[in-house]
mmCIF file of C-alpha atoms in Angstrom:
data_model
loop_
_atom_site.group_PDB
_atom_site.id
_atom_site.type_symbol
_atom_site.label_atom_id
_atom_site.label_comp_id
_atom_site.label_asym_id
_atom_site.label_seq_id
_atom_site.Cartn_x
_atom_site.Cartn_y
_atom_site.Cartn_z
ATOM 1 C CA MET A 18 -6.104 -9.388 -20.685
ATOM 2 C CA ASN A 19 -7.793 -6.058 -20.056
ATOM 3 C CA THR A 20 -6.832 -3.704 -17.276
ATOM 4 C CA ILE A 21 -9.167 -1.642 -15.103
ATOM 5 C CA LYS A 22 -9.216 2.129 -14.745
ATOM 6 C CA ARG A 23 -8.526 2.143 -10.980
ATOM 7 C CA GLN A 24 -10.981 4.995 -10.648
ATOM 8 C CA ILE A 25 -10.302 5.522 -6.920
ATOM 9 C CA TYR A 26 -6.817 6.808 -7.848
ATOM 10 C CA LEU A 27 -7.749 8.591 -11.087
ATOM 11 C CA ASP A 28 -10.292 10.610 -9.115
ATOM 12 C CA LYS A 29 -7.464 11.767 -6.827
ATOM 13 C CA VAL A 30 -5.226 12.792 -9.759
ATOM 14 C CA VAL A 31 -7.713 14.540 -12.048
ATOM 15 C CA PRO A 32 -8.168 17.722 -9.922
ATOM 16 C CA PHE A 33 -4.391 18.333 -10.125
ATOM 17 C CA ILE A 34 -3.889 17.874 -13.889
ATOM 18 C CA ASP A 35 -2.403 21.027 -15.453
ATOM 19 C CA THR A 36 -1.544 22.545 -12.075
ATOM 20 C CA ASN A 37 2.008 23.363 -11.017
ATOM 21 C CA LEU A 38 1.847 20.699 -8.305
ATOM 22 C CA ILE A 39 4.029 17.654 -8.973
ATOM 23 C CA LYS A 40 1.969 14.471 -8.809
ATOM 24 C CA VAL A 41 3.867 11.806 -6.823
ATOM 25 C CA PHE A 42 2.631 8.191 -6.961
ATOM 26 C CA THR A 43 4.060 6.166 -4.083
ATOM 27 C CA GLY A 44 3.611 2.546 -3.068
ATOM 28 C CA SER A 45 5.207 -0.860 -3.040
ATOM 29 C CA ARG A 46 7.037 -2.345 -5.990
ATOM 30 C CA ARG A 47 4.589 -3.879 -8.555
ATOM 31 C CA ALA A 48 1.517 -2.328 -6.923
ATOM 32 C CA GLY A 49 0.500 -0.733 -10.222
ATOM 33 C CA LYS A 50 2.129 2.722 -10.202
ATOM 34 C CA SER A 51 3.397 2.428 -13.802
ATOM 35 C CA VAL A 52 -0.073 1.415 -14.991
ATOM 36 C CA MET A 53 -1.481 4.485 -13.210
ATOM 37 C CA MET A 54 0.946 6.640 -15.213
ATOM 38 C CA GLN A 55 -0.404 5.057 -18.422
ATOM 39 C CA LEU A 56 -3.999 5.633 -17.298
ATOM 40 C CA VAL A 57 -3.231 9.318 -16.649
ATOM 41 C CA GLN A 58 -1.645 9.561 -20.122
ATOM 42 C CA GLU A 59 -4.826 8.120 -21.668
ATOM 43 C CA GLU A 60 -6.858 10.650 -19.678
ATOM 44 C CA LEU A 61 -4.686 13.469 -21.092
ATOM 45 C CA VAL A 62 -5.136 12.215 -24.676
ATOM 46 C CA GLN A 63 -8.912 12.106 -24.152
ATOM 47 C CA ARG A 64 -8.691 15.741 -23.016
ATOM 48 C CA GLY A 65 -7.049 16.690 -26.314
ATOM 49 C CA VAL A 66 -3.361 16.540 -25.397
ATOM 50 C CA ASP A 67 -1.263 15.374 -28.377
ATOM 51 C CA ARG A 68 0.848 12.279 -27.716
ATOM 52 C CA SER A 69 3.917 14.209 -28.909
ATOM 53 C CA GLN A 70 3.552 16.367 -25.750
ATOM 54 C CA ILE A 71 3.991 13.329 -23.488
ATOM 55 C CA LEU A 72 7.529 12.305 -22.485
ATOM 56 C CA SER A 73 7.864 9.144 -20.398
ATOM 57 C CA LEU A 74 11.092 7.780 -18.835
ATOM 58 C CA ASN A 75 11.655 4.738 -16.629
ATOM 59 C CA PHE A 76 14.765 5.154 -14.499
ATOM 60 C CA GLU A 77 15.108 1.423 -13.887
ATOM 61 C CA SER A 78 15.715 0.867 -17.609
ATOM 62 C CA ARG A 79 18.952 1.585 -19.466
ATOM 63 C CA ILE A 80 19.423 3.652 -22.617
ATOM 64 C CA GLY A 81 22.335 2.611 -24.844
ATOM 65 C CA GLY A 82 23.422 0.248 -22.075
ATOM 66 C CA GLU A 83 24.016 3.089 -19.603
ATOM 67 C CA ALA A 84 21.990 4.418 -16.707
ATOM 68 C CA ILE A 85 20.091 7.618 -17.474
ATOM 69 C CA SER A 86 21.743 10.693 -15.968
ATOM 70 C CA ALA A 87 20.071 13.865 -14.697
ATOM 71 C CA GLU A 88 21.901 15.822 -17.401
ATOM 72 C CA TYR A 89 20.549 13.503 -20.104
ATOM 73 C CA VAL A 90 16.983 14.013 -18.831
ATOM 74 C CA TRP A 91 17.299 17.813 -18.693
ATOM 75 C CA LYS A 92 18.634 17.897 -22.273
ATOM 76 C CA SER A 93 15.838 15.590 -23.454
ATOM 77 C CA VAL A 94 13.206 17.874 -21.946
ATOM 78 C CA LYS A 95 14.872 20.937 -23.506
ATOM 79 C CA GLU A 96 14.906 19.283 -26.935
ATOM 80 C CA GLU A 97 11.204 18.460 -26.671
ATOM 81 C CA ALA A 98 10.371 21.960 -25.393
ATOM 82 C CA ASP A 99 12.263 23.629 -28.273
ATOM 83 C CA LYS A 100 10.596 21.332 -30.811
ATOM 84 C CA ILE A 101 6.992 21.321 -29.548
ATOM 85 C CA LYS A 102 6.720 24.855 -28.117
ATOM 86 C CA ARG A 103 3.745 23.714 -26.033
ATOM 87 C CA ARG A 104 3.300 22.305 -22.543
ATOM 88 C CA ILE A 105 5.079 18.982 -22.000
ATOM 89 C CA TYR A 106 3.669 16.256 -19.772
ATOM 90 C CA LEU A 107 6.534 14.442 -18.032
ATOM 91 C CA PHE A 108 6.233 10.955 -16.549
ATOM 92 C CA PHE A 109 9.242 9.787 -14.515
ATOM 93 C CA ASP A 110 8.970 6.172 -13.317
ATOM 94 C CA GLU A 111 10.919 4.864 -10.259
ATOM 95 C CA VAL A 112 12.586 8.246 -9.934
ATOM 96 C CA GLN A 113 14.541 7.269 -6.797
ATOM 97 C CA GLU A 114 16.905 5.328 -9.083
ATOM 98 C CA LEU A 115 18.189 8.600 -10.613
ATOM 99 C CA GLU A 116 20.940 10.328 -8.660
ATOM 100 C CA GLY A 117 20.155 13.996 -8.096
ATOM 101 C CA TRP A 118 16.536 13.635 -9.216
ATOM 102 C CA GLU A 119 15.242 16.179 -6.655
ATOM 103 C CA LYS A 120 17.311 19.069 -8.073
ATOM 104 C CA LEU A 121 16.510 17.922 -11.611
ATOM 105 C CA VAL A 122 12.726 17.946 -11.081
ATOM 106 C CA ASN A 123 12.967 21.316 -9.369
ATOM 107 C CA SER A 124 14.973 22.912 -12.205
ATOM 108 C CA ILE A 125 12.781 21.388 -14.953
ATOM 109 C CA GLN A 126 9.703 22.851 -13.324
ATOM 110 C CA ILE A 127 11.364 26.280 -13.167
ATOM 111 C CA ASP A 128 12.896 26.187 -16.669
ATOM 112 C CA PHE A 129 10.056 24.789 -18.810
ATOM 113 C CA ASP A 130 6.277 24.741 -19.257
ATOM 114 C CA VAL A 131 5.647 21.269 -17.833
ATOM 115 C CA ASP A 132 3.172 19.132 -15.907
ATOM 116 C CA ILE A 133 5.130 16.504 -13.914
ATOM 117 C CA TYR A 134 4.159 13.017 -12.678
ATOM 118 C CA ILE A 135 6.629 10.781 -10.824
ATOM 119 C CA THR A 136 6.550 7.356 -9.148
ATOM 120 C CA GLY A 137 8.723 5.883 -6.423
ATOM 121 C CA SER A 138 8.889 2.681 -4.375
ATOM 122 C CA ASN A 139 10.669 4.293 -1.452
ATOM 123 C CA ALA A 140 8.981 6.387 1.231
ATOM 124 C CA LYS A 141 12.139 8.488 1.612
ATOM 125 C CA LEU A 142 11.094 9.974 -1.722
ATOM 126 C CA LEU A 143 8.888 12.302 0.325
ATOM 127 C CA SER A 144 11.229 12.818 3.236
ATOM 128 C CA SER A 145 13.716 15.628 3.716
ATOM 129 C CA GLU A 146 15.142 15.658 0.163
ATOM 130 C CA LEU A 147 11.861 16.206 -1.655
ATOM 131 C CA SER A 148 10.511 18.523 1.008
ATOM 132 C CA THR A 149 13.603 20.719 0.707
ATOM 133 C CA TYR A 150 13.393 21.216 -3.055
ATOM 134 C CA LEU A 151 9.656 20.971 -3.637
ATOM 135 C CA SER A 152 8.178 22.192 -0.378
ATOM 136 C CA GLY A 153 4.435 22.679 -0.760
ATOM 137 C CA ARG A 154 4.596 21.942 -4.497
ATOM 138 C CA TYR A 155 3.675 18.284 -4.688
ATOM 139 C CA VAL A 156 0.677 16.083 -3.982
ATOM 140 C CA GLU A 157 1.130 12.427 -2.946
ATOM 141 C CA ILE A 158 -1.161 9.673 -4.207
ATOM 142 C CA LYS A 159 -0.560 6.323 -2.501
ATOM 143 C CA ILE A 160 -1.087 3.317 -4.771
ATOM 144 C CA TYR A 161 -1.980 -0.010 -3.175
ATOM 145 C CA PRO A 162 -2.201 -3.502 -4.716
ATOM 146 C CA PHE A 163 -5.712 -4.438 -5.896
ATOM 147 C CA SER A 164 -8.562 -4.130 -3.442
ATOM 148 C CA PHE A 165 -11.036 -7.001 -3.453
ATOM 149 C CA LYS A 166 -13.479 -4.754 -5.316
ATOM 150 C CA GLU A 167 -10.862 -4.273 -8.059
ATOM 151 C CA VAL A 168 -10.338 -8.052 -8.228
ATOM 152 C CA VAL A 169 -14.069 -8.483 -8.891
ATOM 153 C CA GLN A 170 -13.982 -5.660 -11.482
ATOM 154 C CA MET A 171 -11.022 -7.366 -13.175
ATOM 155 C CA SER A 172 -12.968 -10.627 -13.493
ATOM 156 C CA GLU A 173 -15.998 -8.793 -14.904
ATOM 157 C CA GLU A 174 -13.789 -6.842 -17.347
ATOM 158 C CA ASN A 175 -12.316 -10.107 -18.662
ATOM 159 C CA ASN A 176 -15.731 -11.779 -18.988
ATOM 160 C CA MET A 177 -14.789 -14.414 -16.428
ATOM 161 C CA PRO A 178 -17.379 -16.048 -14.163
ATOM 162 C CA VAL A 179 -17.732 -14.003 -10.982
ATOM 163 C CA ASP A 180 -18.273 -16.128 -7.884
ATOM 164 C CA LYS A 181 -17.571 -13.505 -5.207
ATOM 165 C CA ARG A 182 -17.115 -16.024 -2.404
ATOM 166 C CA GLN A 183 -14.610 -18.105 -4.386
ATOM 167 C CA LEU A 184 -12.789 -14.954 -5.543
ATOM 168 C CA PHE A 185 -12.548 -13.856 -1.911
ATOM 169 C CA ARG A 186 -11.149 -17.236 -0.849
ATOM 170 C CA ASP A 187 -8.479 -16.807 -3.549
ATOM 171 C CA TYR A 188 -7.860 -13.195 -2.465
ATOM 172 C CA VAL A 189 -7.279 -14.298 1.160
ATOM 173 C CA VAL A 190 -4.514 -16.574 -0.074
ATOM 174 C CA LYS A 191 -2.776 -14.646 -2.845
ATOM 175 C CA GLY A 192 -3.483 -10.969 -2.048
ATOM 176 C CA GLY A 193 -3.853 -8.190 -4.585
ATOM 177 C CA TYR A 194 -0.727 -7.742 -6.695
ATOM 178 C CA PRO A 195 -2.182 -6.882 -10.144
ATOM 179 C CA VAL A 196 -0.054 -9.274 -12.233
ATOM 180 C CA LEU A 197 -1.705 -12.233 -10.481
ATOM 181 C CA TYR A 198 -5.013 -11.142 -12.003
ATOM 182 C CA ASN A 199 -3.663 -10.070 -15.398
ATOM 183 C CA TYR A 200 -2.629 -13.602 -16.361
ATOM 184 C CA GLN A 201 -3.919 -17.109 -15.875
ATOM 185 C CA MET A 202 -1.457 -18.739 -13.461
ATOM 186 C CA THR A 203 -1.253 -21.917 -11.449
ATOM 187 C CA TYR A 204 -1.018 -21.589 -7.672
ATOM 188 C CA ALA A 205 2.649 -22.634 -7.885
ATOM 189 C CA ASP A 206 3.345 -19.867 -10.435
ATOM 190 C CA GLU A 207 1.587 -17.286 -8.245
ATOM 191 C CA MET A 208 3.661 -18.250 -5.209
ATOM 192 C CA LEU A 209 6.861 -18.246 -7.277
ATOM 193 C CA TYR A 210 6.067 -14.706 -8.500
ATOM 194 C CA LEU A 211 5.358 -13.471 -4.945
ATOM 195 C CA ASN A 212 8.503 -15.172 -3.658
ATOM 196 C CA ASP A 213 10.620 -13.488 -6.328
ATOM 197 C CA LEU A 214 8.961 -10.143 -5.610
ATOM 198 C CA PHE A 215 9.645 -10.494 -1.892
ATOM 199 C CA ASN A 216 13.302 -11.346 -2.539
ATOM 200 C CA SER A 217 13.611 -8.404 -4.923
ATOM 201 C CA ILE A 218 12.240 -6.025 -2.246
ATOM 202 C CA ILE A 219 14.443 -7.538 0.488
ATOM 203 C CA LEU A 220 17.641 -7.648 -1.580
ATOM 204 C CA LYS A 221 17.442 -4.690 -3.951
ATOM 205 C CA ASP A 222 15.241 -2.178 -2.141
ATOM 206 C CA VAL A 223 16.420 -2.844 1.407
ATOM 207 C CA ALA A 224 19.665 -4.815 1.777
ATOM 208 C CA GLN A 225 21.657 -3.171 -1.026
ATOM 209 C CA ARG A 226 20.332 0.324 -0.390
ATOM 210 C CA ASN A 227 21.043 0.153 3.344
ATOM 211 C CA ASN A 228 24.240 -1.946 3.233
ATOM 212 C CA ILE A 229 22.819 -4.805 5.301
ATOM 213 C CA ARG A 230 25.562 -7.420 5.636
ATOM 214 C CA ASP A 231 23.643 -10.292 7.203
ATOM 215 C CA VAL A 232 20.780 -10.541 4.709
ATOM 216 C CA ALA A 233 19.760 -14.004 5.991
ATOM 217 C CA LEU A 234 19.203 -12.618 9.508
ATOM 218 C CA PHE A 235 17.252 -9.633 8.169
ATOM 219 C CA LYS A 236 15.042 -11.951 6.107
ATOM 220 C CA GLN A 237 14.505 -14.224 9.134
ATOM 221 C CA ILE A 238 13.265 -11.233 11.163
ATOM 222 C CA VAL A 239 10.898 -10.133 8.374
ATOM 223 C CA VAL A 240 9.395 -13.635 8.120
ATOM 224 C CA PHE A 241 8.872 -13.715 11.914
ATOM 225 C CA ILE A 242 7.118 -10.341 11.725
ATOM 226 C CA MET A 243 4.946 -11.579 8.833
ATOM 227 C CA SER A 244 3.855 -14.547 10.938
ATOM 228 C CA ASN A 245 2.744 -12.122 13.672
ATOM 229 C CA VAL A 246 0.589 -9.825 11.528
ATOM 230 C CA GLY A 247 -2.030 -8.064 13.646
ATOM 231 C CA ASN A 248 -0.256 -8.887 16.916
ATOM 232 C CA LEU A 249 1.394 -6.344 19.199
ATOM 233 C CA PHE A 250 4.975 -5.778 18.091
ATOM 234 C CA SER A 251 7.592 -5.925 20.793
ATOM 235 C CA ALA A 252 11.354 -5.918 20.384
ATOM 236 C CA THR A 253 11.531 -8.337 23.332
ATOM 237 C CA SER A 254 9.510 -11.038 21.539
ATOM 238 C CA VAL A 255 11.715 -10.736 18.432
ATOM 239 C CA MET A 256 14.893 -10.954 20.555
ATOM 240 C CA LYS A 257 13.499 -13.987 22.365
ATOM 241 C CA TYR A 258 12.707 -15.702 19.071
ATOM 242 C CA LEU A 259 16.189 -14.971 17.672
ATOM 243 C CA LYS A 260 17.818 -16.246 20.866
ATOM 244 C CA SER A 261 15.935 -19.537 20.475
ATOM 245 C CA GLU A 262 17.368 -19.706 16.949
ATOM 246 C CA GLY A 263 20.898 -19.042 18.194
ATOM 247 C CA ARG A 264 21.001 -15.513 16.729
ATOM 248 C CA LYS A 265 21.122 -12.070 18.318
ATOM 249 C CA ILE A 266 20.701 -8.450 17.301
ATOM 250 C CA SER A 267 20.751 -5.054 19.030
ATOM 251 C CA THR A 268 17.473 -3.240 19.684
ATOM 252 C CA GLU A 269 18.694 -0.282 17.607
ATOM 253 C CA THR A 270 19.422 -2.497 14.591
ATOM 254 C CA LEU A 271 16.024 -4.180 14.940
ATOM 255 C CA TYR A 272 14.201 -0.832 14.874
ATOM 256 C CA ASN A 273 16.321 0.238 11.889
ATOM 257 C CA TYR A 274 15.238 -2.932 10.086
ATOM 258 C CA MET A 275 11.591 -2.117 10.841
ATOM 259 C CA ASP A 276 12.064 1.389 9.424
ATOM 260 C CA PHE A 277 13.595 -0.070 6.258
ATOM 261 C CA CYS A 278 10.535 -2.312 5.819
ATOM 262 C CA LYS A 279 8.190 0.660 6.254
ATOM 263 C CA THR A 280 10.243 2.717 3.802
ATOM 264 C CA VAL A 281 9.696 0.203 0.963
ATOM 265 C CA TYR A 282 5.966 -0.151 1.799
ATOM 266 C CA LEU A 283 6.331 -3.750 2.949
ATOM 267 C CA VAL A 284 4.730 -3.196 6.371
ATOM 268 C CA ASN A 285 2.446 -0.722 8.151
ATOM 269 C CA MET A 286 3.042 0.144 11.800
ATOM 270 C CA ILE A 287 -0.321 1.125 13.303
ATOM 271 C CA GLN A 288 -0.206 3.075 16.554
ATOM 272 C CA ARG A 289 -2.465 2.476 19.528
ATOM 273 C CA GLN A 290 -4.666 5.302 20.795
ATOM 274 C CA ASN A 291 -6.354 5.867 24.147
ATOM 275 C CA LEU A 292 -9.970 6.524 23.109
ATOM 276 C CA ILE A 293 -10.744 8.325 26.365
ATOM 277 C CA GLY A 294 -7.887 10.831 26.427
ATOM 278 C CA LYS A 295 -7.365 10.611 22.626
ATOM 279 C CA GLU A 296 -3.568 10.552 23.079
ATOM 280 C CA LEU A 297 -1.451 8.195 20.967
ATOM 281 C CA LEU A 298 0.324 5.454 22.900
ATOM 282 C CA THR A 299 3.962 5.037 21.907
ATOM 283 C CA ALA A 300 4.436 1.527 23.276
ATOM 284 C CA GLN A 301 3.517 -1.632 21.371
ATOM 285 C CA ASN A 302 2.212 -0.814 17.914
ATOM 286 C CA LYS A 303 0.677 -3.449 15.645
ATOM 287 C CA ILE A 304 2.127 -4.503 12.324
ATOM 288 C CA TYR A 305 0.162 -5.131 9.139
ATOM 289 C CA LEU A 306 1.375 -5.963 5.636
ATOM 290 C CA THR A 307 0.700 -3.773 2.611
ATOM 291 C CA ASP A 308 -0.214 -7.023 0.852
ATOM 292 C CA HIS A 309 -1.002 -10.258 2.655
ATOM 293 C CA GLY A 310 -0.231 -12.436 -0.401
ATOM 294 C CA LEU A 311 3.501 -12.107 0.291
ATOM 295 C CA ARG A 312 2.887 -13.763 3.660
ATOM 296 C CA GLN A 313 1.349 -16.817 2.007
ATOM 297 C CA ALA A 314 4.331 -17.165 -0.337
ATOM 298 C CA ILE A 315 6.970 -16.731 2.376
ATOM 299 C CA TYR A 316 5.343 -18.079 5.547
ATOM 300 C CA GLY A 317 2.091 -19.760 4.432
ATOM 301 C CA ASN A 318 -0.983 -20.425 6.586
ATOM 302 C CA ASN A 319 -3.144 -17.477 5.491
ATOM 303 C CA GLN A 320 -6.277 -19.640 5.635
ATOM 304 C CA ARG A 321 -5.334 -21.146 8.997
ATOM 305 C CA ASP A 322 -4.629 -17.656 10.412
ATOM 306 C CA ILE A 323 -7.847 -16.271 8.917
ATOM 307 C CA ASN A 324 -8.537 -13.832 11.790
ATOM 308 C CA GLN A 325 -5.152 -12.166 11.297
ATOM 309 C CA ILE A 326 -5.577 -11.985 7.512
ATOM 310 C CA LEU A 327 -9.101 -10.541 7.652
ATOM 311 C CA GLU A 328 -7.828 -7.877 10.052
ATOM 312 C CA ASN A 329 -4.969 -7.098 7.651
ATOM 313 C CA ILE A 330 -7.347 -6.837 4.656
ATOM 314 C CA VAL A 331 -9.665 -4.445 6.525
ATOM 315 C CA CYS A 332 -6.786 -2.289 7.805
ATOM 316 C CA VAL A 333 -5.357 -1.773 4.299
ATOM 317 C CA GLU A 334 -8.833 -1.202 2.838
ATOM 318 C CA LEU A 335 -9.491 1.587 5.358
ATOM 319 C CA GLN A 336 -6.177 3.219 4.373
ATOM 320 C CA ARG A 337 -6.994 2.744 0.688
ATOM 321 C CA ARG A 338 -10.267 4.606 1.296
ATOM 322 C CA GLY A 339 -8.327 7.524 2.762
ATOM 323 C CA TYR A 340 -8.708 6.923 6.491
ATOM 324 C CA ASP A 341 -6.020 7.546 9.096
ATOM 325 C CA VAL A 342 -6.059 4.367 11.166
ATOM 326 C CA THR A 343 -5.158 3.669 14.794
ATOM 327 C CA ILE A 344 -5.851 0.809 17.237
ATOM 328 C CA GLY A 345 -8.370 1.930 19.878
ATOM 329 C CA CYS A 346 -7.773 1.265 23.581
ATOM 330 C CA ILE A 347 -10.490 1.850 26.166
ATOM 331 C CA GLY A 348 -9.637 0.572 29.633
ATOM 332 C CA THR A 349 -8.796 -3.124 29.263
ATOM 333 C CA LYS A 350 -10.779 -3.401 26.025
ATOM 334 C CA GLU A 351 -9.391 -2.932 22.527
ATOM 335 C CA VAL A 352 -11.083 -1.804 19.306
ATOM 336 C CA ASP A 353 -9.400 -3.186 16.181
ATOM 337 C CA PHE A 354 -9.531 0.081 14.226
ATOM 338 C CA CYS A 355 -10.374 3.697 14.896
ATOM 339 C CA ALA A 356 -10.479 5.333 11.443
ATOM 340 C CA VAL A 357 -10.671 9.077 10.778
ATOM 341 C CA ARG A 358 -11.287 10.798 7.433
ATOM 342 C CA ASN A 359 -12.181 14.467 6.915
ATOM 343 C CA GLY A 360 -13.003 14.857 10.609
ATOM 344 C CA GLU A 361 -15.407 11.890 10.604
ATOM 345 C CA THR A 362 -14.625 8.830 12.737
ATOM 346 C CA ILE A 363 -15.705 5.195 12.415
ATOM 347 C CA TYR A 364 -14.880 2.277 14.717
ATOM 348 C CA VAL A 365 -14.383 -1.215 13.301
ATOM 349 C CA GLN A 366 -14.120 -4.662 14.887
ATOM 350 C CA VAL A 367 -13.062 -7.601 12.700
ATOM 351 C CA THR A 368 -13.619 -11.294 13.384
ATOM 352 C CA TYR A 369 -13.887 -14.472 11.319
ATOM 353 C CA LEU A 370 -17.300 -15.644 12.568
ATOM 354 C CA LEU A 371 -19.638 -14.615 15.386
ATOM 355 C CA ALA A 372 -19.901 -18.281 16.278
ATOM 356 C CA SER A 373 -20.611 -18.068 20.007
ATOM 357 C CA GLU A 374 -22.265 -15.737 22.490
ATOM 358 C CA GLU A 375 -18.829 -15.181 24.033
ATOM 359 C CA THR A 376 -17.416 -13.946 20.666
ATOM 360 C CA ILE A 377 -20.459 -11.737 20.093
ATOM 361 C CA GLU A 378 -20.096 -10.193 23.556
ATOM 362 C CA ARG A 379 -16.370 -9.581 23.049
ATOM 363 C CA GLU A 380 -16.708 -7.939 19.612
ATOM 364 C CA PHE A 381 -19.788 -5.826 20.378
ATOM 365 C CA GLY A 382 -18.749 -5.159 23.994
ATOM 366 C CA SER A 383 -15.594 -3.236 23.031
ATOM 367 C CA LEU A 384 -17.639 -0.947 20.777
ATOM 368 C CA LYS A 385 -20.400 -0.476 23.380
ATOM 369 C CA ALA A 386 -17.741 0.855 25.781
ATOM 370 C CA ILE A 387 -17.110 3.852 23.479
ATOM 371 C CA ASP A 388 -19.181 6.803 24.603
ATOM 372 C CA ASP A 389 -19.751 8.768 21.401
ATOM 373 C CA ASN A 390 -22.175 8.716 18.466
ATOM 374 C CA TYR A 391 -19.785 7.893 15.601
ATOM 375 C CA PRO A 392 -20.672 4.833 13.487
ATOM 376 C CA LYS A 393 -19.516 1.488 14.896
ATOM 377 C CA TYR A 394 -19.157 -1.696 12.828
ATOM 378 C CA VAL A 395 -18.512 -5.371 13.444
ATOM 379 C CA LEU A 396 -17.270 -7.097 10.264
ATOM 380 C CA SER A 397 -17.287 -10.885 9.893
ATOM 381 C CA LEU A 398 -17.913 -13.574 7.290
ATOM 382 C CA ASP A 399 -21.366 -14.397 8.722
ATOM 383 C CA ASP A 400 -24.253 -14.114 6.273
ATOM 384 C CA PHE A 401 -26.911 -13.183 8.819
ATOM 385 C CA ASP A 402 -27.205 -9.609 10.093
ATOM 386 C CA MET A 403 -26.488 -9.556 13.832
ATOM 387 C CA SER A 404 -26.601 -5.772 14.343
ATOM 388 C CA ARG A 405 -27.547 -4.733 17.886
ATOM 389 C CA ASP A 406 -27.442 -1.780 20.307
ATOM 390 C CA GLY A 407 -26.897 0.684 17.429
ATOM 391 C CA ILE A 408 -23.782 -1.217 16.282
ATOM 392 C CA LEU A 409 -23.925 -2.327 12.637
ATOM 393 C CA HIS A 410 -22.870 -5.836 11.684
ATOM 394 C CA LYS A 411 -21.750 -6.366 8.076
ATOM 395 C CA ASN A 412 -20.413 -9.221 6.013
ATOM 396 C CA ILE A 413 -16.753 -8.456 5.177
ATOM 397 C CA VAL A 414 -17.092 -9.414 1.500
ATOM 398 C CA GLU A 415 -20.102 -7.089 1.058
ATOM 399 C CA TRP A 416 -18.338 -4.289 2.971
ATOM 400 C CA LEU A 417 -15.263 -4.597 0.733
ATOM 401 C CA LEU A 418 -17.488 -4.240 -2.333
ATOM 402 C CA GLU A 419 -19.189 -1.039 -1.100
#
């Protein structure tokens, strides 16, 4: 199978090639960060860089049966530098697995003529440790699983028949993890892969790293949260659910668990914002998943809960396009997404179908209540254009392909 160039991310990297800024690819496990590293390497070769100048290491692999050490890496870079006597392009994959990687990257950049690219599946990669050693000297590029547009491109690249509506129905169910589109799989195989991926994230990236003892309880909470995608998150509702299941947990532990899930890019917590005073509201955020396919594998019902899933798809797509996203509140009305990019704002309402006058009034009414001239959209799966009062109505599938 072919792969696609993922141009949206390459365009973000290219301006920083051959600068002294470290390029940091972040995102969930199996979202395609390693492939992005390969695509950047191909870009370098096309620019005339010799392959001997490229050194690539994956810190999840073992060399000679032992984990790679920081000392081993430094010596390897020195050997290459002494031998090549030209700039070296370093690609460090899943760098959070290497103890002391922050000091190592810092010293390599000081000691040698290098251009550095790193990936990590843990948001703490860019927290205090990295900021301390590399303050102001890195640029972050967030990698997401395939967008629907990339799914269509993948089908075209592989000379497969492209029925956009059928592809979208599949996308609603299985999400965008690239491997699902790189191979021909049965539905059962796809769900098995997503199940294994979920367990790998829960066990390896969260439970082991944070010493969670009751993994079954943690997993139970995550599944409950997945079922409530797009709903207001409240600790009370989680506690109530656990009580009904004969389990209990402290509020502090619950919020720690939520932070762990954010750290490994499993969930997004989207804040609510008062659109009149513009202040962020701290109470009751909404939760969305970085990829909705995991929900189908673990909880199921993506098609039944189509409104929630469409909302999730649009939220992640806005973030993928570089928007900062909040939930808009205006009096008693709510706007699904207020999205800001480069000082420009758009407002977006998402619904399955504008099937009744009541639905139309609800979706358009929230946007009409906003007293500014920024673009306002209602997205649904309807084929007919129902734009009105200066508010644009678009078909979700067509919007995703823009």
